[in-house]
Coordinates of C-alpha atoms in Angstrom, one line a residue:
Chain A
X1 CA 59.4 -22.7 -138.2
X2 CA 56.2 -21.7 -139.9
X3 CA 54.1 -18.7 -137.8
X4 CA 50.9 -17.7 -137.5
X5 CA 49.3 -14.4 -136.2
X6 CA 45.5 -14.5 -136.2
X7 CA 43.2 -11.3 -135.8
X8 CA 39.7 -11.3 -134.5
X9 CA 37.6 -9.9 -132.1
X10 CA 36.7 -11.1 -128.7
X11 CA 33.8 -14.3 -129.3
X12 CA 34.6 -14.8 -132.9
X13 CA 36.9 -17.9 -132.4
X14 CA 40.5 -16.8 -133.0
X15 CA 41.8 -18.7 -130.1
X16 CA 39.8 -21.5 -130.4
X17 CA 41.0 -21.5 -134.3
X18 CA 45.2 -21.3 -133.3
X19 CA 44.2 -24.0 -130.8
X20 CA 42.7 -26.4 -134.2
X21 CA 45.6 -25.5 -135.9
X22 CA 47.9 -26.8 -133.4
X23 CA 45.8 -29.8 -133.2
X24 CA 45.8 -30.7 -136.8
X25 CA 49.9 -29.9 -137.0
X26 CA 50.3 -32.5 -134.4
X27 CA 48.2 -34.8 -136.7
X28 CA 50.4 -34.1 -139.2
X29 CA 53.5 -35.4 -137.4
X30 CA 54.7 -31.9 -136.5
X31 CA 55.5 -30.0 -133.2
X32 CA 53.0 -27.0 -132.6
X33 CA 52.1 -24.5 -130.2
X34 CA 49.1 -22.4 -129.8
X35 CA 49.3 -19.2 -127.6
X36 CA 46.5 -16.5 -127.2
X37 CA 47.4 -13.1 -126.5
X38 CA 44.4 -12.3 -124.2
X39 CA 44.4 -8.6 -123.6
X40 CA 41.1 -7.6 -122.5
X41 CA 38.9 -10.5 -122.3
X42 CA 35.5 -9.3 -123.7
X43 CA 33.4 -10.1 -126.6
X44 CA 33.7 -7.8 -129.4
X45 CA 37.4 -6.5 -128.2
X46 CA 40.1 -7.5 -130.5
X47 CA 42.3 -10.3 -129.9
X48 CA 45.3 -12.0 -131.0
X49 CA 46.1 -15.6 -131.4
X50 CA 49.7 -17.2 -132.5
X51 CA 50.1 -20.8 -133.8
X52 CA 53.8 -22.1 -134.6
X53 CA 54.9 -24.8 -136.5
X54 CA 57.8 -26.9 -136.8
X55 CA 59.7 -30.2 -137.0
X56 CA 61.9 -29.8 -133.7
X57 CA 60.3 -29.1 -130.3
X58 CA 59.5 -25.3 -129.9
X59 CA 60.9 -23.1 -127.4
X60 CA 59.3 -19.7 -127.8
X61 CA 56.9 -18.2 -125.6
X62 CA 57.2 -14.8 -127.0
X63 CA 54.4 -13.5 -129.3
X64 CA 54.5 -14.3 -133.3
X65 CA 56.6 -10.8 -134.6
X66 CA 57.4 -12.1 -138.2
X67 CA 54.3 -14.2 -139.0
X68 CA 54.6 -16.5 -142.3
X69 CA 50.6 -16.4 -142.1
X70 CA 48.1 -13.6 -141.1
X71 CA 44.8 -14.3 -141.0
X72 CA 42.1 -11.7 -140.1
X73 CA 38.7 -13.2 -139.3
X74 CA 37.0 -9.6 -139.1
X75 CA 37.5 -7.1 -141.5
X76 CA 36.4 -4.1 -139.4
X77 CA 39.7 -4.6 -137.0
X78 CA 41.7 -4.1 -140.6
X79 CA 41.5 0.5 -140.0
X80 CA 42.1 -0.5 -135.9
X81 CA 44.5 -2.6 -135.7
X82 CA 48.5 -3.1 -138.2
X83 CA 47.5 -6.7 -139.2
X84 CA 50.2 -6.5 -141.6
X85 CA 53.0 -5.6 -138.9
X86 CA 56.1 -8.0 -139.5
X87 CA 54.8 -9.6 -141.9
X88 CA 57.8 -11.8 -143.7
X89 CA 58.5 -10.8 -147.3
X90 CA 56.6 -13.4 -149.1
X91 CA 54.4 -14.3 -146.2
X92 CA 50.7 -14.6 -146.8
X93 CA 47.5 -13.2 -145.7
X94 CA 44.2 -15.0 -145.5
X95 CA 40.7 -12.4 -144.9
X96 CA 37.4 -13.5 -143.9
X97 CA 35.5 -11.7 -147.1
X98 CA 32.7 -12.5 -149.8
X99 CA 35.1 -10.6 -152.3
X100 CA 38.7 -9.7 -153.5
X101 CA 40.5 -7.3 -150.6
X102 CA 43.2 -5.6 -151.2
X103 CA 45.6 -4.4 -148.1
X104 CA 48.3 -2.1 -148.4
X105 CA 48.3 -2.4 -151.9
X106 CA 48.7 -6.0 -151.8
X107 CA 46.5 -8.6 -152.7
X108 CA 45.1 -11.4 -150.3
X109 CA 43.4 -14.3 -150.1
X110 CA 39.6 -14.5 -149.3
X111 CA 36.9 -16.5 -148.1
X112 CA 33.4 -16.0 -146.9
X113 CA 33.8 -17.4 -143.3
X114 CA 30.6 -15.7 -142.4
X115 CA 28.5 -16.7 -145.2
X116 CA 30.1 -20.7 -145.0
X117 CA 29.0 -20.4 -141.1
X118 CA 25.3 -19.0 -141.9
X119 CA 24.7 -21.3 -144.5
X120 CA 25.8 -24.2 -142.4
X121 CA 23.4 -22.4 -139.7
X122 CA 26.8 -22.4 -137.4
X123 CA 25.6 -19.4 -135.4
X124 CA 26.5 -19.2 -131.4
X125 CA 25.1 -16.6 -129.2
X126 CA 23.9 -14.8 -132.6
X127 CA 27.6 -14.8 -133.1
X128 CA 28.3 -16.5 -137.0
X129 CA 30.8 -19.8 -135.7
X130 CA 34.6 -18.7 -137.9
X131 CA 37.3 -21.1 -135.9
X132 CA 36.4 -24.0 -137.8
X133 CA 35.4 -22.7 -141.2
X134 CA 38.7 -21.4 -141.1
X135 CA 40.8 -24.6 -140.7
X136 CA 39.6 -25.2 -144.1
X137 CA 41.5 -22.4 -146.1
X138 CA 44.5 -22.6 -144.0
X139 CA 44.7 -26.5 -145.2
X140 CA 44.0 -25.2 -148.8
X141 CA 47.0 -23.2 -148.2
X142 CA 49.3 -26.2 -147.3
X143 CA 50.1 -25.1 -143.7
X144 CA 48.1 -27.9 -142.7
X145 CA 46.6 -31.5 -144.5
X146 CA 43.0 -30.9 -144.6
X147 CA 42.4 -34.7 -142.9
X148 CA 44.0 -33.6 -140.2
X149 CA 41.9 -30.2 -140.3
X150 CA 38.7 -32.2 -140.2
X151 CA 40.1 -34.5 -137.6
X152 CA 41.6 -31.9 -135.2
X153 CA 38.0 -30.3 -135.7
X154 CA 35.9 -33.2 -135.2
X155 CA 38.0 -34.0 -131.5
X156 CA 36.9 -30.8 -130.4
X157 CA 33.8 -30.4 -131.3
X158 CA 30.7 -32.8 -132.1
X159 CA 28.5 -30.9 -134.4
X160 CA 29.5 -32.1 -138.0
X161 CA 28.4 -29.2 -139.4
X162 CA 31.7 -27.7 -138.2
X163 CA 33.6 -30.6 -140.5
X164 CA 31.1 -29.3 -143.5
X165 CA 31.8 -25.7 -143.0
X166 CA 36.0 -26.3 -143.4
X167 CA 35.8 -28.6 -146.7
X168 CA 33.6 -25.8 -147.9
X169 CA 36.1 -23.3 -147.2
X170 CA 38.7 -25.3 -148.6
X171 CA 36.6 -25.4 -151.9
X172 CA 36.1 -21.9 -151.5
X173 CA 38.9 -20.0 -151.0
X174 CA 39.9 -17.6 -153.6
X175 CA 43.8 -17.9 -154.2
Chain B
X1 CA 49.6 -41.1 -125.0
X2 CA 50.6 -38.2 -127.1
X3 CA 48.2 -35.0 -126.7
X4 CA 48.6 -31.8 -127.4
X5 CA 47.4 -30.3 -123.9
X6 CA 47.5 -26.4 -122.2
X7 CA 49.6 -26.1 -119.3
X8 CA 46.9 -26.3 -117.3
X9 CA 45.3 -29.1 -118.7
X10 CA 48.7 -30.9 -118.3
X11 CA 48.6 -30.0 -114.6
X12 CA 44.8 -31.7 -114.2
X13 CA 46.0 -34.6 -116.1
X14 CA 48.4 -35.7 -113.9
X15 CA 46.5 -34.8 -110.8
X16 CA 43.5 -37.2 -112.1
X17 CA 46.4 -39.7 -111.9
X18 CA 47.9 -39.0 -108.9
X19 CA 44.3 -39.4 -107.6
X20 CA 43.5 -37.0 -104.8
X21 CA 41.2 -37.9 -101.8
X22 CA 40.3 -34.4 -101.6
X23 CA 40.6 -31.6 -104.0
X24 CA 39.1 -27.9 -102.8
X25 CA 38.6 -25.5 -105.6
X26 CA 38.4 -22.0 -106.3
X27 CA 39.1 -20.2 -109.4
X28 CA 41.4 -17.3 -110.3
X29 CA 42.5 -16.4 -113.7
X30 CA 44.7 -17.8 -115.4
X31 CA 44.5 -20.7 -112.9
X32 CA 40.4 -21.7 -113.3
X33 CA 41.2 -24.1 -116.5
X34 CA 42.7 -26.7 -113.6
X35 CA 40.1 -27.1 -111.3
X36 CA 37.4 -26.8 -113.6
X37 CA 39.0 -29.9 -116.0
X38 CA 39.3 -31.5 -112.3
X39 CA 35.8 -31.0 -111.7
X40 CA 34.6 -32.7 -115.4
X41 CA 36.9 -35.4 -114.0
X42 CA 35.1 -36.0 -111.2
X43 CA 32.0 -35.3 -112.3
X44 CA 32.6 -37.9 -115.2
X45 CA 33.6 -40.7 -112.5
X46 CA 37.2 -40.6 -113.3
X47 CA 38.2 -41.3 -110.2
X48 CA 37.1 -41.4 -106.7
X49 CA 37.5 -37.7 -104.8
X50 CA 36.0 -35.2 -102.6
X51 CA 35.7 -32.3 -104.7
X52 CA 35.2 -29.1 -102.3
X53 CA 34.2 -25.5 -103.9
X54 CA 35.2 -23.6 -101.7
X55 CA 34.5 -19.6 -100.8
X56 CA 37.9 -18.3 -100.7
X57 CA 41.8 -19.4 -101.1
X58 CA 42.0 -19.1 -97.6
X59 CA 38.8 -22.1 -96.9
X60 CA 40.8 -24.2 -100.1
X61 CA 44.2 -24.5 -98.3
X62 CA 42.5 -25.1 -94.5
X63 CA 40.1 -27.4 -96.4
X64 CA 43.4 -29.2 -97.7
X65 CA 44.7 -29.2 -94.3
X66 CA 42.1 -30.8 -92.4
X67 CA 41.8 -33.3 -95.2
X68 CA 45.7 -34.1 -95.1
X69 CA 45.6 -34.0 -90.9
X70 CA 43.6 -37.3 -91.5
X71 CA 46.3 -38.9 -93.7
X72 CA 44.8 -37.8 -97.3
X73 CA 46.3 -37.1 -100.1
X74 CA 45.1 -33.5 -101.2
X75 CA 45.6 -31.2 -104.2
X76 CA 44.5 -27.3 -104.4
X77 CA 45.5 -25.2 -107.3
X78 CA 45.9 -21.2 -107.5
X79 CA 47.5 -17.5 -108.5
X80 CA 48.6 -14.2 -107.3
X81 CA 46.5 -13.1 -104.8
X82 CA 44.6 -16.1 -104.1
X83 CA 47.9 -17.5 -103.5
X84 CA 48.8 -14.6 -100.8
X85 CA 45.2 -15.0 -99.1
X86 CA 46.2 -18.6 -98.5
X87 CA 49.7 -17.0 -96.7
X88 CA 49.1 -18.2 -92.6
X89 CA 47.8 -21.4 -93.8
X90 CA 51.0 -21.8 -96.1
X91 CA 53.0 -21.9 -93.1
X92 CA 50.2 -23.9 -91.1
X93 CA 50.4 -26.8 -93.8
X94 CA 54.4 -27.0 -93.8
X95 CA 54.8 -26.3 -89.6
X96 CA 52.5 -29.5 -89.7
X97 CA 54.1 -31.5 -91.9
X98 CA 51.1 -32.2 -94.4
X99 CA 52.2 -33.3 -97.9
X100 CA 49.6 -31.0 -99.8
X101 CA 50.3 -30.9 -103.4
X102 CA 49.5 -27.1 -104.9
X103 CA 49.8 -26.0 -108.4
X104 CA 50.5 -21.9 -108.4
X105 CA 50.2 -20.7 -111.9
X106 CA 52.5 -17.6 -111.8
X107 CA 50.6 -14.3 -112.0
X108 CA 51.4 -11.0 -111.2
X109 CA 50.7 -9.0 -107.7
X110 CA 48.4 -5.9 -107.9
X111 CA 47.5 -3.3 -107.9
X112 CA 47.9 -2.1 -110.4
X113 CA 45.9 -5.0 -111.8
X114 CA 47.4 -7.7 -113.7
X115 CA 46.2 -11.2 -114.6
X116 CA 49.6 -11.9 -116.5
X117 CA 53.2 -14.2 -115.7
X118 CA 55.0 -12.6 -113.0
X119 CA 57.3 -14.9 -110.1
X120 CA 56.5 -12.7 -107.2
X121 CA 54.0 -14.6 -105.8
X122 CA 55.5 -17.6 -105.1
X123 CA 58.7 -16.0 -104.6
X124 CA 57.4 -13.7 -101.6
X125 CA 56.0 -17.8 -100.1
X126 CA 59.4 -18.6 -100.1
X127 CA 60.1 -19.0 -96.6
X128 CA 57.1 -20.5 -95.9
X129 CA 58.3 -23.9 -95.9
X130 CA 56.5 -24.8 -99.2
X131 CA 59.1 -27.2 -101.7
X132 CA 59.2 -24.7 -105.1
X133 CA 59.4 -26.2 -108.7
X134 CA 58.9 -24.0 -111.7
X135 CA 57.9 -25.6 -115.3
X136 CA 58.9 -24.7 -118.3
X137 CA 56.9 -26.9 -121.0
X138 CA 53.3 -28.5 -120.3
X139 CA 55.6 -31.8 -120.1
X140 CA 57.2 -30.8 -117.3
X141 CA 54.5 -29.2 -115.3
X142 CA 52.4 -32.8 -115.8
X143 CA 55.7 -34.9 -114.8
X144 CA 56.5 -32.5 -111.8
X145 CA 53.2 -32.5 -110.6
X146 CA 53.3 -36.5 -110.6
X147 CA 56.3 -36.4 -109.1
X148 CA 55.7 -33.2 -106.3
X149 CA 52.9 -36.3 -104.6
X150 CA 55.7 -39.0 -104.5
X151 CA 58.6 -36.4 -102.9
X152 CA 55.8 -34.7 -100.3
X153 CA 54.7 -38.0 -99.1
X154 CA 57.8 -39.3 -98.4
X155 CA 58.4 -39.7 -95.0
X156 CA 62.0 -37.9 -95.3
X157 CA 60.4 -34.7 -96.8
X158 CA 56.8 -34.4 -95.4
X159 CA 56.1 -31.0 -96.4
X160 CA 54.4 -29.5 -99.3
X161 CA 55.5 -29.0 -102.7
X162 CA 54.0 -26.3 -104.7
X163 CA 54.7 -26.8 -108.6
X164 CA 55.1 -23.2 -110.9
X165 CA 53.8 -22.4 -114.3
X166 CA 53.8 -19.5 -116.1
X167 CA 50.0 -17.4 -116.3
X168 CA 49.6 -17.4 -119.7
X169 CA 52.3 -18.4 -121.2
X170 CA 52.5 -22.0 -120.0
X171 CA 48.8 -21.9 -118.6
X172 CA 47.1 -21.6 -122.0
X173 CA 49.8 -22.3 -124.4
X174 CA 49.1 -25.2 -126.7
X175 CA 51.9 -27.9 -126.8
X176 CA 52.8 -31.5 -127.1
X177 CA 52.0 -33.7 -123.9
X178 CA 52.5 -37.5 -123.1
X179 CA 50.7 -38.4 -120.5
X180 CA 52.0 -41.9 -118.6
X181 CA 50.6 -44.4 -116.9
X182 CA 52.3 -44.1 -113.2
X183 CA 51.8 -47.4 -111.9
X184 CA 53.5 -47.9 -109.0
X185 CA 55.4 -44.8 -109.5
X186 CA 53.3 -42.9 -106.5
X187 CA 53.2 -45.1 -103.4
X188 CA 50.0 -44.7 -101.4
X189 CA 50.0 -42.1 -99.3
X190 CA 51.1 -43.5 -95.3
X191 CA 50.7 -40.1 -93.1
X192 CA 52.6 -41.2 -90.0
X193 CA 51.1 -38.7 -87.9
X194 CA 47.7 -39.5 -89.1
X195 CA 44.3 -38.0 -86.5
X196 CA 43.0 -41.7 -85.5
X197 CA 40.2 -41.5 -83.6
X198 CA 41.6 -44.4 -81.8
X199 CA 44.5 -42.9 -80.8
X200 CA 44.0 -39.9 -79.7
X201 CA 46.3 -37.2 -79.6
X202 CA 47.0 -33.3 -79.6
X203 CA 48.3 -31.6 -82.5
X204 CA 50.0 -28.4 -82.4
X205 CA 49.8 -27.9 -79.2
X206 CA 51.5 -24.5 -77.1
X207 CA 55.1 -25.2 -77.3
X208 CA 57.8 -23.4 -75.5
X209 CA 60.7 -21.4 -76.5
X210 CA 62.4 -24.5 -75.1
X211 CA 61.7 -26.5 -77.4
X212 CA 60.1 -24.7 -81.1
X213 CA 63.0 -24.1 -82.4
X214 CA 63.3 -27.9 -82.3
X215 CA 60.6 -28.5 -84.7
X216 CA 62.2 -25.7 -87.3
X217 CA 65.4 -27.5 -87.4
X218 CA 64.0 -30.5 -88.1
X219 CA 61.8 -28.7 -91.3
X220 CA 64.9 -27.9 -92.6
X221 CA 66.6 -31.2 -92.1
X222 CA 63.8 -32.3 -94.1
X223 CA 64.3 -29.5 -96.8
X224 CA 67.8 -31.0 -96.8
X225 CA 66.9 -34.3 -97.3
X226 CA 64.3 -33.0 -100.3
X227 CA 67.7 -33.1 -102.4
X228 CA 68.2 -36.5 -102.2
X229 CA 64.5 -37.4 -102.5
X230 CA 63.9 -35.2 -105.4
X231 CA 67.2 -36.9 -107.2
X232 CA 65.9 -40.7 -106.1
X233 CA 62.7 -39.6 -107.2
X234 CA 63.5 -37.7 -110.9
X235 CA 65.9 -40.9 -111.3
X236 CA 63.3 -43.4 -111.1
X237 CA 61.1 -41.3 -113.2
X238 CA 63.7 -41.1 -115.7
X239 CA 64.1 -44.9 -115.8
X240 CA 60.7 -45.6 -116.0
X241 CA 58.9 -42.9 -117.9
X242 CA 62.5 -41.8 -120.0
X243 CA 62.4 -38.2 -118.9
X244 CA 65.1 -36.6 -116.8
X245 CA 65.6 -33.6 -114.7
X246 CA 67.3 -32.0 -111.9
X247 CA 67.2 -29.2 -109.4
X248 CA 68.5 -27.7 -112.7
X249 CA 68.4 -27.9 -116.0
X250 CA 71.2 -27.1 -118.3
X251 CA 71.5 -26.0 -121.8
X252 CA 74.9 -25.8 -123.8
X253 CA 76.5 -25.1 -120.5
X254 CA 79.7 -27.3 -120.4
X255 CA 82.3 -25.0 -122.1
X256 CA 80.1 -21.9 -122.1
X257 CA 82.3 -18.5 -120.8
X258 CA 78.5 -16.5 -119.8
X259 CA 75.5 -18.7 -118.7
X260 CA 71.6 -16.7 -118.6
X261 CA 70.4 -18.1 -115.6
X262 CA 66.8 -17.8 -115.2
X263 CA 63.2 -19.7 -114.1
X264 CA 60.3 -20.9 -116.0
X265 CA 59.6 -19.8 -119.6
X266 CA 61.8 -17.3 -119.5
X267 CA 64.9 -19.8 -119.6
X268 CA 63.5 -21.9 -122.6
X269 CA 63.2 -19.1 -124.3
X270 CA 66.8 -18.1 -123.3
X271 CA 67.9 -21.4 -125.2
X272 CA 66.8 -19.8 -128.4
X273 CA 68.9 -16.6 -127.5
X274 CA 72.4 -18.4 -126.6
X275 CA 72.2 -20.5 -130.1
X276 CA 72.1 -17.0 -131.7
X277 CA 75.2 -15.8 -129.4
X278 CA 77.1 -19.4 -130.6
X279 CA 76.7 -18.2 -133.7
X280 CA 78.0 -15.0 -133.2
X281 CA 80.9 -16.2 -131.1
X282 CA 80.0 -15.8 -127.7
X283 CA 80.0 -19.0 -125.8
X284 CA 76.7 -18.9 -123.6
X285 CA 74.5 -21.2 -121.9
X286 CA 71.4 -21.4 -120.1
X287 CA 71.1 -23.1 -116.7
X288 CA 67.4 -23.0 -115.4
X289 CA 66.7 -23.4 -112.3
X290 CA 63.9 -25.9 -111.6
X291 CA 64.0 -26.2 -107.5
X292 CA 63.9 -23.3 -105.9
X293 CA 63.5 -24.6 -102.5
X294 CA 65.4 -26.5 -101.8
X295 CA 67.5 -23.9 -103.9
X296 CA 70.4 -26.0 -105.7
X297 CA 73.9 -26.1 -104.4
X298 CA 75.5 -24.9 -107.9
X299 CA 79.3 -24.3 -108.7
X300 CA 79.6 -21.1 -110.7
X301 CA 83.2 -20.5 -110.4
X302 CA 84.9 -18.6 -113.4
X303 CA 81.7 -18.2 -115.0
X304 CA 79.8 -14.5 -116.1
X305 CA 76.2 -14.8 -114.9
X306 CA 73.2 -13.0 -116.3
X307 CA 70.3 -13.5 -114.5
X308 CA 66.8 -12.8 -115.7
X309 CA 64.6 -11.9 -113.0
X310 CA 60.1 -11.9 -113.5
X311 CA 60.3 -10.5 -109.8
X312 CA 61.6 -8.1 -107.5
X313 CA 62.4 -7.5 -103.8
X314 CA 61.7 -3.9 -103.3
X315 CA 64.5 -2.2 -102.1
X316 CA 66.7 -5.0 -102.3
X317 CA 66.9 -6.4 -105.4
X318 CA 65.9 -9.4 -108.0
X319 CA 65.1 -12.5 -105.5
X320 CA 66.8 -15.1 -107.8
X321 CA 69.8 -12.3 -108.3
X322 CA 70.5 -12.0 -104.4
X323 CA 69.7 -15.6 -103.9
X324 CA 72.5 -16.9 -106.3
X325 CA 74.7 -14.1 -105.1
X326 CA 74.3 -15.4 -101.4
X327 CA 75.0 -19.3 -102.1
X328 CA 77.5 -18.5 -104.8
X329 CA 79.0 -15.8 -104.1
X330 CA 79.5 -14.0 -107.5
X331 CA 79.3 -10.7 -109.4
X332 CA 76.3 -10.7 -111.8
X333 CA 74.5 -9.1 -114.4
X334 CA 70.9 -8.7 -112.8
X335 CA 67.9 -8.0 -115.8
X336 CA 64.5 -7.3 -114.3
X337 CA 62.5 -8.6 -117.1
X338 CA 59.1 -9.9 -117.7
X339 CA 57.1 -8.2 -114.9
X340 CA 53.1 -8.5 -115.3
X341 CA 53.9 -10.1 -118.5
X342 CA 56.1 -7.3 -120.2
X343 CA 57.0 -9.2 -123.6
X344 CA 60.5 -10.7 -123.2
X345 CA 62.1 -12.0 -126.6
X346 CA 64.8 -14.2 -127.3
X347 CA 66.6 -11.4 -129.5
X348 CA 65.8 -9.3 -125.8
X349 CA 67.6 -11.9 -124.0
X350 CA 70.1 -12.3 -126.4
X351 CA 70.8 -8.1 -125.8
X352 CA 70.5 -8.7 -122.5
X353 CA 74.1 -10.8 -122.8
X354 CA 75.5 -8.6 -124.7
X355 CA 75.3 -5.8 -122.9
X356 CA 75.8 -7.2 -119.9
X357 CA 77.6 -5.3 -116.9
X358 CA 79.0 -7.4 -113.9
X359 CA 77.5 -6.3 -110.9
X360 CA 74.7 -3.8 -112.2
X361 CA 71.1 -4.1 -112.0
X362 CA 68.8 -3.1 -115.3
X363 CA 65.0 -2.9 -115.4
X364 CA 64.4 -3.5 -119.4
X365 CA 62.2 -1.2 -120.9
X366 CA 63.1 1.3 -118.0
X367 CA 65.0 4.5 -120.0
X368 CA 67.5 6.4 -118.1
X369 CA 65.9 9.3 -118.6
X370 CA 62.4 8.5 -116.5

């Protein structure tokens, strides 16, 4: 079983981008399951998001402990909140930055979500769109094929800005 | 179709196919995602419905029971407290034999406040009359809530079937769906006791201590027959739609020495847990129970029991505990776990069986020391 923890804050998308992910597994052939973790429910709070992945049907409720995949869509939560916690040996970790992070002296994979969104003028409530920008590098890291990333995206949502925004993100991400 | 659908998306799929006359609506969290996917239904033209918004729990369960006085088939959906404002009217729609249809996602009772799964809500209805089912995948909270129309309607049940799913964790939680197309499955609704305008007549009239406890006994023959109707019912399901269930379900039960006994999400989890015990040697199983009323007859003879509890009776004990304890009269292991959506594992549950202690009672996370 392949699991994901995602990190964001309140308004940002996190749910909303464990909810694609889900989508485009079951694309792909594959059993998924999307559970948010909805603690406060406010904009701005931080929130966490599980996806899992698998061949067989899944039977866990229980929240992600060992994720394969972190992915943190705002950087500002990475003093507040452990987004490392339980994360498996050689798992990876995906942040939303215009340039080279390290955490905990280990190097991660980046992306400018924010910049893809403004560019792409993907901007909701003044709040830069992340959820679907973000399917993009998560299919450039094989979780997930990227047609079924743009298709998952395109069912939920009609603007096909959002289906621009991933492939750039896929082109984009720095390995 | 395959989907991949929330809990409560799954519930207001199959309630836009059972096709309700009259659906009254208001929203609690986690429940809201129902009736609001009902209302785009209607709104779109899906199919035909009076759709009322309501101002409390209270109006959406007397609004379902005027409707389903006049022979309608209803729906309402709710949580927690709105489920516990609708109490009086919970025993009003069962004393009267009206086949509402209600989906309760599970929520915990405050204060203090708490929006996450818990069991006591439904579990303190439970002698209200109300049939109980409790889900455990978004499949099975859209087939049971097909299903809960076809076994309230029929003329040997004709009470009301409330169907459980876990706030949160089956409310919101993505997952693989087929929805069906039921056909002929769900009969149309004949209320024999119908208000006709042409025939008029008095409904729940002043009745006597001669003759009330009449109309009880013959609620519970009815909860009786609900055995027999659910099976006939979950059989032709099976045979046309390929899914089966039961008043239970089990999993690696047949030689097992301990089975975790448990309701909702809580006991699909558990399946995860007892293939880890295989492995270690210990032969466990889970059996879920689906119905709780009609509660199951169930033979548990020779068998260690650990149930897992997301409730509690104060001053008495775990209402699934005491409730296997009365019709099977055996010593258990009884684990209070999962209250107000306290994070419950499968490597928990797994401890749970391992330490288990026949005939003691242990709140987990609770320290001896506090």
């Amino acid at each position: 079983m392949y699991e994901i923890r995602i990190h964001s804050r309140g308004g940002q998308g996190g749910v909303t981008a464990a909810r694609l992910i889900a989508l485009a597994a079951f694309r792909d052939g594959k059993h998924a399951t999307a559970t948010p973790f909805y603690g406060a429910e406010r904009r701005g709070a931080p929130i966490v998001a599980f996806a899992r992945i698998d061949e067989n049907p899944i039977r866990i409720y229980s929240q992600v402990m060992n994720p394969d995949l972190v992915v943190v869509l705002d950087r500002t939560l990475v003093p507040v909140v452990k987004v490392l916690k339980g994360l498996k040996p050689h798992g990876t970790v995906l942040v939303n930055s215009g340039h080279a992070v390290t955490l905990d002296h280990q190097r991660v994979h980046h992306v400018d979500l924010t910049g893809i969104a403004l560019a792409e003028d993907l901007v909701i409530a003044g709040e830069p769109v992340l959820d679907t920008p973000v399917l993009g590098a998560i299919a450039r890291l094989g979780v997930i094929s990227l047609a079924s990333a743009t298709s998952a995206i395109a069912e939920m949502f009609t603007d096909p800005r959002n289906v621009t925004a991933a492939e750039r993100a896929y082109r984009e991400l720095v390995l | 179709m395959k989907v991949i659908a929330t809990g409560n998306y799954a519930v207001a799929e199959a309630v836009k196919q059972a096709s309700p006359a009259v659906i009254a609506a208001y929203p609690i969290t986690p429940q809201t995602e129902i009736v609001e996917r009902i209302a785009q239904f209607v709104t779109h033209g899906d199919f035909p419905c009076d759709y009322i918004p309501v101002e409390s729990e209270h109006s959406a369960m007397a609004a379902c029971i005027g409707a389903a006085a006049t022979g309608a088939r209803t729906f309402t959906a709710t949580s927690s407290q709105g489920l516990l404002y609708m109490h009086e009217l919970l025993h009003w729609a069962a004393g009267a034999r009206l086949p509402v249809v209600m989906a309760n996602v599970n929520r915990a009772v405050g204060p203090p406040w708490n929006v996450w799964a818990d069991h006591t809500d439904a579990l303190s209805q439970r002698d209200t009359g109300w049939l109980q089912v409790y889900a455990a995948t978004a499949q099975e909270a859209y087939d049971a809530t097909l299903m809960a129309f076809r076994i309230a309607e029929d003329w040997r049940v004709l009470l009301p079937v409330m169907v459980n799913l876990d706030g949160f964790l089956l409310s919101h939680t993505m997952q693989d769906l087929e929805t069906v197309d039921p056909g002929s499955f769900i009969p149309p609704l004949h209320l024999p006791h119908a208000i006709d305008t042409g025939h008029p007549a008095a409904y729940a009239p002043l009745t006597g201590p001669k003759d009330y406890y009449r109309f009880r006994w013959d609620m519970e023959r009815s909860m009786r027959d609900a055995r027999g109707v659910i099976a006939e019912t979950e059989e032709d399901f099976a045979g046309r739609f390929g899914r089966r269930y039961g008043m239970t379900s089990e999993y690696r039960c047949e030689d097992a020495e301990v089975l975790v006994i448990a309701m909702g999400t809580l006991a699909k989890e558990a399946e995860v847990a007892v293939d880890r015990l295989r492995v270690e040697g210990t032969r466990a199983g889970v059996l879920r129970i689906r119905w709780f009323r009609p509660f199951p007859k169930l033979d548990l003879a020779g068998r260690e029991v650990v149930v897992i509890d997301r409730d509690y009776s104060f001053g008495f004990g775990g209402v699934l505990a005491h409730s296997l304890c009365s019709t099977a009269r055996i010593e258990l292991y009884s684990v209070i776990a999962g209250l107000g959506g306290q994070e419950v594992t499968h490597g928990d549950i797994a401890s749970f069986v391992r330490e288990r202690k026949d005939g003691e009672e242990h709140w987990f996370g609770v320290k001896d020391d506090v």
